[in-house]
Amino acid sequence: MKKTRSIILISGNGSNLDNIVNKVTSGFIDMDICMVMTDNPSAKGLKIASNHNIPTLVVNTTVGFHDKLSKVIDDNYIDLIILAGFMKILPKTITDKYDGMILNIHPSLLPKHKGLNTHNKVIESGDKYHGASVHYVTSDLDDGPIIIQSKFKVEEYDLSLLKEQVHKIEYEIFPIALKWFVDGNISKQKNKFLFNNEVLECPIEHILDY
Ligand code: GRF
């Protein structure tokens, strides 16, 4: 079977990128990472990519972004577009064209707290639980079908602690969702999002073992 060809989009530290690269190297996810693309020339993740000999590309997202991204995806025969901390909103033309092929990691228990500053929103709302979600990307921000989620009980309303706890969850659930995509457990067929050939009615809950 043809190996899944992916592109990873990042904007910053790239710790999720690093984790995904490690899961590919260890054989957990059977895919090729063909390119790492960023809108931020100083993204730390660029170094991670080049350390692993993954081609990198810095793009300006304000002018001609659709055409540039589309060309890279098509020229490289990309099957899977991974948003791993990419802080720009993809144009609707992209989300429509590559519908069912784009996955994003979001640092909240969607549909709660879409958009930015999710940890602050959890603190302000005094939420009992916090967590992370992996979802398909559609034209509505952080609104596509949720594939997998994991949560923890908030013990301390401390920004950096929450960020750390959520990152830890992200490192578990994002590779699982990517593996499911690559292995064909999740897919979009005839306008329906499927998990193991059944309609994906609600997120799969990943229980933490710590
Ligand atoms: C993650 O928390 C992700 O959910 C959010 O941006 C953060 C990126 O972190 N979209 P990193 O760059 O992978 O360390």
Tab-separated table of C-alpha atoms and ligand atoms in Angstrom:
chain	number	residue	atom	x	y	z
A	1	MET	CA	0.000	0.000	0.000
A	2	LYS	CA	1.157	3.534	-0.760
A	3	LYS	CA	2.687	5.297	2.249
A	4	THR	CA	0.788	8.374	3.462
A	5	ARG	CA	2.590	11.573	2.512
A	6	SER	CA	2.168	14.377	5.030
A	7	ILE	CA	3.001	18.033	5.459
A	8	ILE	CA	3.222	19.575	8.948
A	9	LEU	CA	2.410	23.247	9.524
A	10	ILE	CA	3.812	24.971	12.598
A	11	SER	CA	4.235	28.485	13.957
A	12	GLY	CA	6.339	28.163	17.071
A	13	ASN	CA	8.169	25.797	19.361
A	14	GLY	CA	7.260	22.680	17.465
A	15	SER	CA	7.158	20.349	20.460
A	16	ASN	CA	4.234	18.503	18.851
A	17	LEU	CA	6.238	18.337	15.632
A	18	ASP	CA	9.141	16.850	17.561
A	19	ASN	CA	6.841	14.288	19.151
A	20	ILE	CA	5.286	13.342	15.794
A	21	VAL	CA	8.714	12.972	14.175
A	22	ASN	CA	9.731	10.651	17.008
A	23	LYS	CA	6.573	8.561	16.582
A	24	VAL	CA	7.320	8.238	12.870
A	25	THR	CA	10.948	7.333	13.525
A	26	SER	CA	9.924	4.711	16.091
A	27	GLY	CA	7.514	3.179	13.564
A	28	PHE	CA	4.324	3.993	15.510
A	29	ILE	CA	3.042	6.133	12.616
A	30	ASP	CA	3.808	4.729	9.178
A	31	MET	CA	4.007	7.889	7.091
A	32	ASP	CA	6.445	10.155	5.304
A	33	ILE	CA	6.813	13.738	6.467
A	34	CYS	CA	7.532	15.471	3.172
A	35	MET	CA	7.715	19.038	4.388
A	36	VAL	CA	7.467	21.318	7.415
A	37	MET	CA	5.942	24.661	6.569
A	38	THR	CA	5.730	27.742	8.766
A	39	ASP	CA	4.567	31.339	8.677
A	40	ASN	CA	7.248	32.236	11.230
A	41	PRO	CA	10.884	32.435	10.063
A	42	SER	CA	12.087	32.110	13.673
A	43	ALA	CA	9.923	29.106	14.571
A	44	LYS	CA	12.036	26.786	16.705
A	45	GLY	CA	10.411	23.848	14.965
A	46	LEU	CA	12.391	24.632	11.813
A	47	LYS	CA	15.542	23.417	13.534
A	48	ILE	CA	13.802	20.219	14.612
A	49	ALA	CA	12.802	19.597	10.992
A	50	SER	CA	16.247	20.229	9.579
A	51	ASN	CA	17.835	18.037	12.252
A	52	HIS	CA	15.739	15.234	10.784
A	53	ASN	CA	16.481	16.209	7.181
A	54	ILE	CA	12.879	17.215	6.554
A	55	PRO	CA	12.580	19.977	3.927
A	56	THR	CA	11.284	23.258	5.336
A	57	LEU	CA	9.467	26.196	3.812
A	58	VAL	CA	8.710	29.623	5.295
A	59	VAL	CA	5.661	31.272	3.743
A	60	ASN	CA	4.052	34.657	3.898
A	61	THR	CA	0.427	33.982	4.754
A	62	THR	CA	-0.807	37.436	3.777
A	63	VAL	CA	-0.182	37.269	0.019
A	64	GLY	CA	-1.114	34.358	-2.246
A	65	PHE	CA	-1.201	31.845	0.601
A	66	HIS	CA	-3.820	29.616	-1.021
A	67	ASP	CA	-1.825	29.231	-4.233
A	68	LYS	CA	1.479	28.584	-2.465
A	69	LEU	CA	0.092	26.027	-0.034
A	70	SER	CA	-2.003	24.366	-2.701
A	71	LYS	CA	0.998	24.044	-5.008
A	72	VAL	CA	3.171	22.487	-2.295
A	73	ILE	CA	0.422	20.025	-1.380
A	74	ASP	CA	-0.291	19.044	-4.969
A	75	ASP	CA	3.329	18.963	-6.187
A	76	ASN	CA	4.279	16.693	-3.280
A	77	TYR	CA	1.227	14.400	-3.620
A	78	ILE	CA	0.297	15.134	-0.001
A	79	ASP	CA	-2.469	12.992	1.539
A	80	LEU	CA	-2.456	14.431	5.067
A	81	ILE	CA	-2.081	18.025	6.275
A	82	ILE	CA	-1.142	18.280	9.941
A	83	LEU	CA	-1.615	21.503	11.885
A	84	ALA	CA	0.717	21.204	14.858
A	85	GLY	CA	0.540	24.605	16.500
A	86	PHE	CA	-0.100	26.539	13.280
A	87	MET	CA	-1.487	29.856	14.446
A	88	LYS	CA	-2.945	31.174	11.185
A	89	ILE	CA	-6.438	30.411	9.960
A	90	LEU	CA	-6.414	28.453	6.709
A	91	PRO	CA	-8.417	30.031	3.869
A	92	LYS	CA	-11.797	28.437	3.181
A	93	THR	CA	-10.592	27.606	-0.322
A	94	ILE	CA	-7.947	25.360	1.280
A	95	THR	CA	-10.236	23.748	3.868
A	96	ASP	CA	-12.804	23.027	1.140
A	97	LYS	CA	-10.297	21.708	-1.391
A	98	TYR	CA	-8.607	19.377	1.108
A	99	ASP	CA	-11.709	18.488	3.105
A	100	GLY	CA	-11.144	15.372	5.210
A	101	MET	CA	-7.367	15.629	4.847
A	102	ILE	CA	-6.529	18.263	7.479
A	103	LEU	CA	-6.128	17.465	11.183
A	104	ASN	CA	-5.516	19.979	13.973
A	105	ILE	CA	-4.557	19.694	17.631
A	106	HIS	CA	-6.415	22.151	19.839
A	107	PRO	CA	-5.588	22.852	23.491
A	108	SER	CA	-9.087	22.584	24.958
A	109	LEU	CA	-12.009	20.239	25.335
A	110	LEU	CA	-13.780	21.341	22.182
A	111	PRO	CA	-16.426	22.600	21.597
A	112	LYS	CA	-15.410	24.547	24.705
A	113	HIS	CA	-12.909	27.365	24.218
A	114	LYS	CA	-12.341	27.666	20.491
A	115	GLY	CA	-9.663	30.085	19.309
A	116	LEU	CA	-6.735	31.420	21.293
A	117	ASN	CA	-5.790	31.611	24.992
A	118	THR	CA	-7.621	28.466	25.981
A	119	HIS	CA	-5.751	28.031	29.278
A	120	ASN	CA	-6.704	31.548	30.360
A	121	LYS	CA	-10.291	30.833	29.409
A	122	VAL	CA	-10.247	27.718	31.600
A	123	ILE	CA	-8.880	29.767	34.515
A	124	GLU	CA	-11.414	32.570	33.999
A	125	SER	CA	-14.316	30.136	33.759
A	126	GLY	CA	-13.108	28.053	36.716
A	127	ASP	CA	-13.550	24.895	34.639
A	128	LYS	CA	-13.307	21.621	36.547
A	129	TYR	CA	-11.710	19.839	33.594
A	130	HIS	CA	-9.280	20.796	30.862
A	131	GLY	CA	-7.716	18.844	28.039
A	132	ALA	CA	-6.988	18.666	24.340
A	133	SER	CA	-8.770	17.616	21.170
A	134	VAL	CA	-7.791	16.481	17.697
A	135	HIS	CA	-10.308	17.424	15.036
A	136	TYR	CA	-10.799	17.619	11.306
A	137	VAL	CA	-10.351	21.134	9.998
A	138	THR	CA	-13.306	22.686	8.230
A	139	SER	CA	-13.965	26.283	7.215
A	140	ASP	CA	-15.349	27.164	10.673
A	141	LEU	CA	-12.648	27.795	13.248
A	142	ASP	CA	-11.997	24.820	15.563
A	143	ASP	CA	-15.397	23.450	14.632
A	144	GLY	CA	-14.740	20.324	12.534
A	145	PRO	CA	-15.662	16.849	13.781
A	146	ILE	CA	-13.678	15.911	16.860
A	147	ILE	CA	-11.786	12.638	16.562
A	148	ILE	CA	-10.190	12.133	19.959
A	149	GLN	CA	-10.061	13.967	23.274
A	150	SER	CA	-8.503	13.497	26.651
A	151	LYS	CA	-9.118	15.375	29.842
A	152	PHE	CA	-7.765	15.869	33.337
A	153	LYS	CA	-9.151	17.407	36.510
A	154	VAL	CA	-7.865	20.909	37.102
A	155	GLU	CA	-6.165	20.967	40.489
A	156	GLU	CA	-4.378	24.316	40.182
A	157	TYR	CA	-5.430	27.303	38.108
A	158	ASP	CA	-1.870	28.022	37.090
A	159	LEU	CA	-1.213	29.049	33.493
A	160	SER	CA	2.144	27.390	32.946
A	161	LEU	CA	1.090	24.210	34.746
A	162	LEU	CA	-2.075	23.921	32.633
A	163	LYS	CA	-0.049	24.466	29.477
A	164	GLU	CA	2.358	21.726	30.490
A	165	GLN	CA	-0.449	19.312	31.399
A	166	VAL	CA	-2.215	19.941	28.083
A	167	HIS	CA	0.971	19.490	26.093
A	168	LYS	CA	1.496	16.132	27.760
A	169	ILE	CA	-1.972	15.059	26.618
A	170	GLU	CA	-1.347	16.381	23.117
A	171	TYR	CA	1.746	14.201	22.822
A	172	GLU	CA	-0.487	11.170	23.503
A	173	ILE	CA	-3.588	11.871	21.440
A	174	PHE	CA	-2.199	13.533	18.311
A	175	PRO	CA	-0.043	10.547	17.290
A	176	ILE	CA	-3.000	8.222	17.916
A	177	ALA	CA	-5.244	10.264	15.590
A	178	LEU	CA	-2.510	10.428	12.946
A	179	LYS	CA	-1.986	6.684	13.166
A	180	TRP	CA	-5.739	6.133	12.759
A	181	PHE	CA	-5.715	8.344	9.665
A	182	VAL	CA	-2.711	6.622	8.146
A	183	ASP	CA	-4.028	3.125	8.925
A	184	GLY	CA	-7.470	3.974	7.531
A	185	ASN	CA	-9.367	3.747	10.830
A	186	ILE	CA	-10.681	7.270	10.318
A	187	SER	CA	-11.754	8.671	6.972
A	188	LYS	CA	-14.275	10.875	5.252
A	189	GLN	CA	-16.498	9.097	2.777
A	190	LYS	CA	-19.568	10.402	1.012
A	191	ASN	CA	-19.694	13.456	3.277
A	192	LYS	CA	-19.543	11.330	6.415
A	193	PHE	CA	-16.699	11.133	8.901
A	194	LEU	CA	-16.092	7.512	9.839
A	195	PHE	CA	-14.308	5.676	12.631
A	196	ASN	CA	-13.764	1.987	11.933
A	197	ASN	CA	-16.481	2.132	9.235
A	198	GLU	CA	-19.092	3.581	11.604
A	199	VAL	CA	-20.184	7.211	11.567
A	200	LEU	CA	-18.077	9.191	14.039
A	201	GLU	CA	-20.913	10.422	16.262
A	202	CYS	CA	-18.835	11.762	19.141
A	203	PRO	CA	-15.154	12.090	20.054
A	204	ILE	CA	-13.288	8.983	21.157
A	205	GLU	CA	-12.280	9.559	24.767
A	206	HIS	CA	-8.683	8.683	25.508
A	207	ILE	CA	-8.261	7.758	29.163
A	208	LEU	CA	-4.939	8.755	30.683
A	209	ASP	CA	-3.089	6.077	32.562
A	210	TYR	CA	-1.517	8.444	35.075
B	1	GRF	C1	-0.262	23.408	21.221
B	1	GRF	O1	-0.759	23.563	22.511
B	1	GRF	C2	-1.385	23.273	20.219
B	1	GRF	O2	-2.516	22.662	20.744
B	1	GRF	C3	-1.701	24.708	19.897
B	1	GRF	O3	-0.446	25.336	19.861
B	1	GRF	C4	0.450	24.663	20.735
B	1	GRF	C5	1.685	24.371	19.941
B	1	GRF	O4	2.727	23.909	20.740
B	1	GRF	N1	-2.469	24.791	18.686
B	1	GRF	P1	4.065	23.355	20.107
B	1	GRF	O5	4.558	24.420	19.110
B	1	GRF	O6	3.758	22.075	19.410
B	1	GRF	O7	5.010	23.197	21.242
